[in-house]
PDB file of C-alpha atoms in Angstrom:
ATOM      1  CA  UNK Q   4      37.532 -23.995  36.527  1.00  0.00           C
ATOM      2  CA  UNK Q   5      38.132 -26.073  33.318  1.00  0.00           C
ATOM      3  CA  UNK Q   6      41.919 -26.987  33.110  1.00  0.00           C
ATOM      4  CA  UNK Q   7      42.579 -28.217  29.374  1.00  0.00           C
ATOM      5  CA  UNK Q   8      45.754 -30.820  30.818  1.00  0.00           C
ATOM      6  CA  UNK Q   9      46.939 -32.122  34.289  1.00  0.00           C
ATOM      7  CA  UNK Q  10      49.684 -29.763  33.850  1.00  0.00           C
ATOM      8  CA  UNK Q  11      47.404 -26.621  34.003  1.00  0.00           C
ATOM      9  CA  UNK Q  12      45.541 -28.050  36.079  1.00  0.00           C
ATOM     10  CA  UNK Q  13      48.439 -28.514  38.890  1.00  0.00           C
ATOM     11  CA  UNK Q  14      48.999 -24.812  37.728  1.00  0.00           C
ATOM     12  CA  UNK Q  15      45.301 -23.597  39.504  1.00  0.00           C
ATOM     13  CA  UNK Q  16      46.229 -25.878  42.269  1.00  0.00           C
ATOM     14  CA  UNK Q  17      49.183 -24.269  43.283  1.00  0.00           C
ATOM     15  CA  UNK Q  18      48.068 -20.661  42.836  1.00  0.00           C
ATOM     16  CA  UNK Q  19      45.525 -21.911  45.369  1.00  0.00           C
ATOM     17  CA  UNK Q  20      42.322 -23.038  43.803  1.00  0.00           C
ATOM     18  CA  UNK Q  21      40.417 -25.369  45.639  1.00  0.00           C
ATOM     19  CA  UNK Q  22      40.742 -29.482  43.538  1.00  0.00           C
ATOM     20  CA  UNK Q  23      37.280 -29.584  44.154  1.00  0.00           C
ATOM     21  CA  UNK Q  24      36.777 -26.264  42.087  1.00  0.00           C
ATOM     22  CA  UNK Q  25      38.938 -27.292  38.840  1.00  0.00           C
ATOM     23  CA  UNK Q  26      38.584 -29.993  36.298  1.00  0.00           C
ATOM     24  CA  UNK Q  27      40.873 -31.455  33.822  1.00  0.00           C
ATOM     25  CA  UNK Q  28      38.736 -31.700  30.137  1.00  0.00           C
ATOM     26  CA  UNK Q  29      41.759 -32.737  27.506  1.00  0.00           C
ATOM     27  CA  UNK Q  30      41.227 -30.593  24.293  1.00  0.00           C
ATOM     28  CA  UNK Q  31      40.315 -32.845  20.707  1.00  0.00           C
ATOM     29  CA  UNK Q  32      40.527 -32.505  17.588  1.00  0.00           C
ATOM     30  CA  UNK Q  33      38.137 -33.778  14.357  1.00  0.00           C
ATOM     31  CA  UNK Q  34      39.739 -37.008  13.408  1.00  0.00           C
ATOM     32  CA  UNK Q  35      41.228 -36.674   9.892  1.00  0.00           C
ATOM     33  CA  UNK Q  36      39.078 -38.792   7.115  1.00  0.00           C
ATOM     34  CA  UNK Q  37      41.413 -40.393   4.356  1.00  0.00           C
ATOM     35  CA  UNK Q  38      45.249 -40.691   4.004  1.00  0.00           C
ATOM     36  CA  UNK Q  39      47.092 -37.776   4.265  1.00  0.00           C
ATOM     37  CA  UNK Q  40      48.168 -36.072   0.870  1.00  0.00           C
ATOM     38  CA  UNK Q  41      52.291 -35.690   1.385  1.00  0.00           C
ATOM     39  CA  UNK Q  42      52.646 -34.573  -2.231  1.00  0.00           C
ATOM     40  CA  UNK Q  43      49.784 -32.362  -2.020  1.00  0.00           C
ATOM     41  CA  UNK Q  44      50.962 -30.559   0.931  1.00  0.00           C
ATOM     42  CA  UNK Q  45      54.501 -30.545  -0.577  1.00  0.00           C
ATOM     43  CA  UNK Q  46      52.846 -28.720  -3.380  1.00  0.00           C
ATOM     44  CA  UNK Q  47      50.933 -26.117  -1.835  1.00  0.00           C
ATOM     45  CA  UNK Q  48      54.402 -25.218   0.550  1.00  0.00           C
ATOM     46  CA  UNK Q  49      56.433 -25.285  -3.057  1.00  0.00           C
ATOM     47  CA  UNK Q  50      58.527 -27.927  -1.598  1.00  0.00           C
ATOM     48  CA  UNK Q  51      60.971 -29.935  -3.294  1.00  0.00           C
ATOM     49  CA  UNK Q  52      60.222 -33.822  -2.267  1.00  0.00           C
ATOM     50  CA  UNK Q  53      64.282 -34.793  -3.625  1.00  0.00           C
ATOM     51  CA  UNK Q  54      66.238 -31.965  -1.860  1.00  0.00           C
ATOM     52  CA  UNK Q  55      66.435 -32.904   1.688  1.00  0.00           C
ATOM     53  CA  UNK Q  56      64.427 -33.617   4.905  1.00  0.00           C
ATOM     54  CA  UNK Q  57      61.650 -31.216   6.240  1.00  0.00           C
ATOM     55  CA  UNK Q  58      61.270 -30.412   9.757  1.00  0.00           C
ATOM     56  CA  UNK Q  59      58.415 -28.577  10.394  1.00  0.00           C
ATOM     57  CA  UNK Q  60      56.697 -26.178  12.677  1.00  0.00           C
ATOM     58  CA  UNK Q  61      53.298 -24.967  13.197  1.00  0.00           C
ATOM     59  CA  UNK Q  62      52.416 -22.028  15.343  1.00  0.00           C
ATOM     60  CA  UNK Q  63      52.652 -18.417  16.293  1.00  0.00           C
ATOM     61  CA  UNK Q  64      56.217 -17.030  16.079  1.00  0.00           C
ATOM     62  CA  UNK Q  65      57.002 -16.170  19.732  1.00  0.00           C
ATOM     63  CA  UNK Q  66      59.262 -17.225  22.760  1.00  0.00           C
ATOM     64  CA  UNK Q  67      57.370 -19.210  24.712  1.00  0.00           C
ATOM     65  CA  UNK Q  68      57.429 -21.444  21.556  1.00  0.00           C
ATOM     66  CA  UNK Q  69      60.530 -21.664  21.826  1.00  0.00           C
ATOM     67  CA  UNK Q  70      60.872 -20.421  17.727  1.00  0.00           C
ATOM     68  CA  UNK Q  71      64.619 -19.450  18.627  1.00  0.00           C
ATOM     69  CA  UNK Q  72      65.548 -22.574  20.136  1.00  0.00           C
ATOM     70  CA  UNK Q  73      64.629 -24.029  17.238  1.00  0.00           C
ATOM     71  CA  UNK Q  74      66.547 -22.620  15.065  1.00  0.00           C
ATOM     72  CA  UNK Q  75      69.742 -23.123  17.221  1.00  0.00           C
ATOM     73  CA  UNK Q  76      68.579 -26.858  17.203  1.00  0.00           C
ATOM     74  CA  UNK Q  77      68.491 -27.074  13.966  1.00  0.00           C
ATOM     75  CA  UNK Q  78      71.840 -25.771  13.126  1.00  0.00           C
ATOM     76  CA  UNK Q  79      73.280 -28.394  15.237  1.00  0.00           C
ATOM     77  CA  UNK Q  80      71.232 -30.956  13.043  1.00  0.00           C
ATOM     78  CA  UNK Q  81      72.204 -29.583   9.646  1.00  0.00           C
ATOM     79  CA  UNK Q  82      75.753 -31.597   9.612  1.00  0.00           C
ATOM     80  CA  UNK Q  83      74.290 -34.132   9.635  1.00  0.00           C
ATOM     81  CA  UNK Q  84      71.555 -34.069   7.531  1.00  0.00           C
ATOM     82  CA  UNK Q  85      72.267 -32.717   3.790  1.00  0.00           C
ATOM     83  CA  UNK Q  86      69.272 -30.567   2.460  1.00  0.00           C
ATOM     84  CA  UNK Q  87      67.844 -30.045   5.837  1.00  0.00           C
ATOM     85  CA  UNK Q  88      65.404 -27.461   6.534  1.00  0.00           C
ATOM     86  CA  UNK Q  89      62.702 -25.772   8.501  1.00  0.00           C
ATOM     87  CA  UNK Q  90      59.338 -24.851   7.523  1.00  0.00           C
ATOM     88  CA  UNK Q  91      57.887 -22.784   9.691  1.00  0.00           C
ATOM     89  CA  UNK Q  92      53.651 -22.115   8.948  1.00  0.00           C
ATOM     90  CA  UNK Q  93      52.722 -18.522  11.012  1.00  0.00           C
ATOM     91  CA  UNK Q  94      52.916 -15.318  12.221  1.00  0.00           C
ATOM     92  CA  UNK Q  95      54.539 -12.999  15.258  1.00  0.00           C
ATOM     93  CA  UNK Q  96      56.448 -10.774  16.633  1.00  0.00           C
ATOM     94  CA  UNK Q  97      59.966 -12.709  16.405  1.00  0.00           C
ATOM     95  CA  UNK Q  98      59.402 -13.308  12.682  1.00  0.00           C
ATOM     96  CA  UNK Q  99      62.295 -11.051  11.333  1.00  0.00           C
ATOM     97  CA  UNK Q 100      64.196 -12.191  14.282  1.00  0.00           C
ATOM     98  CA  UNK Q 101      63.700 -16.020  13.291  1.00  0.00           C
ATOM     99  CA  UNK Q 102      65.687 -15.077   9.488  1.00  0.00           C
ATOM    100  CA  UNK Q 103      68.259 -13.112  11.292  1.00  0.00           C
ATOM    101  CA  UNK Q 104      69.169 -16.111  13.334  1.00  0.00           C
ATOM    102  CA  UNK Q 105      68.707 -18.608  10.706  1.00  0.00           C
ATOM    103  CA  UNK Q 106      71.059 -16.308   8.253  1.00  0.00           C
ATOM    104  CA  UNK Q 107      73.583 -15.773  11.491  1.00  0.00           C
ATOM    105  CA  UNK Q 108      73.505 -19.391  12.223  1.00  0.00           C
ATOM    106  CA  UNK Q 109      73.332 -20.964   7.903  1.00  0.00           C
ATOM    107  CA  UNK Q 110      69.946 -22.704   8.282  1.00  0.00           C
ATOM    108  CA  UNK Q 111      67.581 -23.499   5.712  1.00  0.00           C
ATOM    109  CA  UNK Q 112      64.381 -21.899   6.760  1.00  0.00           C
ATOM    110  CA  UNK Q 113      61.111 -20.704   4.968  1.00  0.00           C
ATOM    111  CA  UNK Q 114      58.435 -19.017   6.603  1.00  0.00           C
ATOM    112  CA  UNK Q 115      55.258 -19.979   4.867  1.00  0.00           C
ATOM    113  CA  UNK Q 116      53.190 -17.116   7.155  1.00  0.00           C
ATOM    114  CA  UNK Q 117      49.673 -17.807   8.434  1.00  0.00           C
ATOM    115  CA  UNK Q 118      47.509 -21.137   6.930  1.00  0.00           C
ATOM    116  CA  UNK Q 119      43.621 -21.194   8.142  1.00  0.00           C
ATOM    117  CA  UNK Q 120      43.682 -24.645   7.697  1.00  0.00           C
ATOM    118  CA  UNK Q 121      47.733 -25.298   8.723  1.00  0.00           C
ATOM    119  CA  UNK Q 122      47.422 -29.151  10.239  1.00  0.00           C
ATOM    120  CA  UNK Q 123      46.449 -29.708   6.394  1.00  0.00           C
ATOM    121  CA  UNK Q 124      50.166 -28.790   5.460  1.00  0.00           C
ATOM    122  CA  UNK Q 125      51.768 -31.327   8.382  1.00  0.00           C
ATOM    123  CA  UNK Q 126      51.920 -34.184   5.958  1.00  0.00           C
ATOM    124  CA  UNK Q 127      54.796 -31.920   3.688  1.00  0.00           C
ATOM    125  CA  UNK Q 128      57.050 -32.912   6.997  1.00  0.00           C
ATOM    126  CA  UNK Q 129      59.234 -35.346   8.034  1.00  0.00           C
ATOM    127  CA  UNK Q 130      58.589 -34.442  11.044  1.00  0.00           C
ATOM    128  CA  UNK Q 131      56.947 -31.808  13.279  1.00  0.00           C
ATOM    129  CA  UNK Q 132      58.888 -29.974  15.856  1.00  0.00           C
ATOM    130  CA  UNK Q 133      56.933 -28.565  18.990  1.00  0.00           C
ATOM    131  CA  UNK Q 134      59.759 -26.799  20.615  1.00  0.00           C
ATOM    132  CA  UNK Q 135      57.543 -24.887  23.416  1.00  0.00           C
ATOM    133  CA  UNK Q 136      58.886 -23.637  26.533  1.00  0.00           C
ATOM    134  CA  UNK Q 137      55.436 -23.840  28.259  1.00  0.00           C
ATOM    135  CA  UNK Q 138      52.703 -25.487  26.247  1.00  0.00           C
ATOM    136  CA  UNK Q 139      49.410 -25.698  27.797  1.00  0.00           C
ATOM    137  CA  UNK Q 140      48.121 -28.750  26.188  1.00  0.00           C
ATOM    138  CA  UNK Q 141      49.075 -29.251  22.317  1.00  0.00           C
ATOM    139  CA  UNK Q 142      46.325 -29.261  20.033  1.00  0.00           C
ATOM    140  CA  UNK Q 143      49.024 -28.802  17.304  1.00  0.00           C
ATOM    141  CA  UNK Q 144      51.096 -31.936  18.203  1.00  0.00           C
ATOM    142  CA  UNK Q 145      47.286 -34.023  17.950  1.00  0.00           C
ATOM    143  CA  UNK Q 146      46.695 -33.286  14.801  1.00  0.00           C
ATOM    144  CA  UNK Q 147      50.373 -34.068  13.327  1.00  0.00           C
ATOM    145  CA  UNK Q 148      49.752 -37.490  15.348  1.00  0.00           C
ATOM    146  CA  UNK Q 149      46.121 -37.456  13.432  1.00  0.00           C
ATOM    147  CA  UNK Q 150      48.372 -37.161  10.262  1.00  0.00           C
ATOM    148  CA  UNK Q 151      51.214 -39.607  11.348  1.00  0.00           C
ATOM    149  CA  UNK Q 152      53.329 -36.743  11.591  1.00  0.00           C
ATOM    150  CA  UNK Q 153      56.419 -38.177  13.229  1.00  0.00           C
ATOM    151  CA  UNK Q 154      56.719 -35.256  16.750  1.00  0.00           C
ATOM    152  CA  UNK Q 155      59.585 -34.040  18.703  1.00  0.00           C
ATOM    153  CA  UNK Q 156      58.092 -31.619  21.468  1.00  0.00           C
ATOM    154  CA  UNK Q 157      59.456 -30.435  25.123  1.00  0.00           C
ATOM    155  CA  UNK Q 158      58.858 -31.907  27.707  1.00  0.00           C
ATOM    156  CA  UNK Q 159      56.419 -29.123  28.937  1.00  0.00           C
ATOM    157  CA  UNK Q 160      53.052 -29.016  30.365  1.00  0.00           C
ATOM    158  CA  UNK Q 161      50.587 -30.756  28.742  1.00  0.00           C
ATOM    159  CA  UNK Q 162      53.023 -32.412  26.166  1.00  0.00           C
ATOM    160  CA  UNK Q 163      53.934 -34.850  28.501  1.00  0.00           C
ATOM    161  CA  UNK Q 164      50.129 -35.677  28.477  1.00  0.00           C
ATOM    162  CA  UNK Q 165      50.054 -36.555  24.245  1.00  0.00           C
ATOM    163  CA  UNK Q 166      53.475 -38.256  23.636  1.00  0.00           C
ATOM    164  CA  UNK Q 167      55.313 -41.194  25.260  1.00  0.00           C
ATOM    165  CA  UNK Q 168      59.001 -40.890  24.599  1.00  0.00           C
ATOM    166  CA  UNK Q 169      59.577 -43.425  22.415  1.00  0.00           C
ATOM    167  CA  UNK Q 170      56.392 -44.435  21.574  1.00  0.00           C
ATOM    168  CA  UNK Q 171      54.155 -41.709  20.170  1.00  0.00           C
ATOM    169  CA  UNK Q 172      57.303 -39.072  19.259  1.00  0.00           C
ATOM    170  CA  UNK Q 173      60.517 -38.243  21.149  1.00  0.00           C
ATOM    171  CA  UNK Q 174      60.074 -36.172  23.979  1.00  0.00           C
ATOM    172  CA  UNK Q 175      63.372 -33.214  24.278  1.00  0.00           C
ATOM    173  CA  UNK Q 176      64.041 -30.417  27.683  1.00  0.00           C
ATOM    174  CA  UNK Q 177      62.742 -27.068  27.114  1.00  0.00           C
ATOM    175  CA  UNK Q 178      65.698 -24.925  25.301  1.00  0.00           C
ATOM    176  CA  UNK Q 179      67.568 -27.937  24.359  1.00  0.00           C
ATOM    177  CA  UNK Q 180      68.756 -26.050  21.057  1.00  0.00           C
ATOM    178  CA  UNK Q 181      70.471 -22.836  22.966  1.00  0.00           C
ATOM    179  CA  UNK Q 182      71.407 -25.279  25.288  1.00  0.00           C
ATOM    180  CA  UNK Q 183      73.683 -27.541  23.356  1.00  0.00           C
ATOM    181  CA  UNK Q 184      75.207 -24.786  21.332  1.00  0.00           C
TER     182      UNK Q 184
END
């Protein structure tokens, strides 16, 4: 077996896999060539570079990624921050659940919908928020780093893996949004 982090890895273990059966090969990613366009990505998400910071999130609209928790995260954040606001670049089943929050709670937040080529938008952020409550490995959270996409991202599975707290982003618990409120 081909785990694609220690995390899953410790996952095969424990449901009683043999070690010498399973193998930890870390997804990649093709390293970006050139700077990354900010302006250009602002563009093509019709985002307004003057009216406040962008947090941003990439991925499928569901609750193990912890979409919700976001959203109650960020209305604990919008105080404090003028303008702030959440892009969010996909699809799922807790899409119309996502607005209803973010209308219940007063947060700023556009759903752009699906993007074939989405890490191409990351540079329109201020930062990228990977707010999974299990995350396998990440590939997502390498290519904002690809980008120097400041990251945020739980502290689960394979995150721990990609990001030093404090060094390559800022490492958060699972839930810490619901959590706070």
């Amino acid at each position: 077996m081909i785990a694609v982090s220690e995390a899953v890895r410790d996952g095969l273990l424990a449901s009683g896999l043999p070690a010498r059966r399973v193998v930890t090969v870390r997804n990649g990613i093709e390293t970006p060539v050139g700077a990354a366009d900010a302006a250009a990505a602002r563009q093509a998400l019709q985002l307004d570079a003057d009216r406040g910071p962008v947090v941003g999130f990439v991925g499928r609209l569901c609750a193990t990624k912890g979409v919700l928790d976001l959203i109650w995260a960020m209305s604990l954040l919008r105080g404090r921050w003028p303008g702030l606001r959440l892009v969010m670049v996909g699809e799922g089943p807790l899409r119309s659940q996502v607005m209803d929050l973010a209308r219940g709670l007063n947060v700023d937040v556009r759903l752009a919908g699906y993007h074939p080529r989405a890490a191409d938008l990351m540079p329109a952020f201020d930062l990228l928020a990977v707010p999974s409550v299990a995350e396998p490995f990440g590939l997502v959270t390498l290519e904002a780093l690809a980008r120097r996409v400041p990251v945020v991202v739980t502290r689960s599975g394979g995150s721990r893996e990609i990001v030093r707290d404090g060094v390559e982003g800022v490492l958060v618990p699972p839930e810490i949004g619901r959590a706070h409120v």
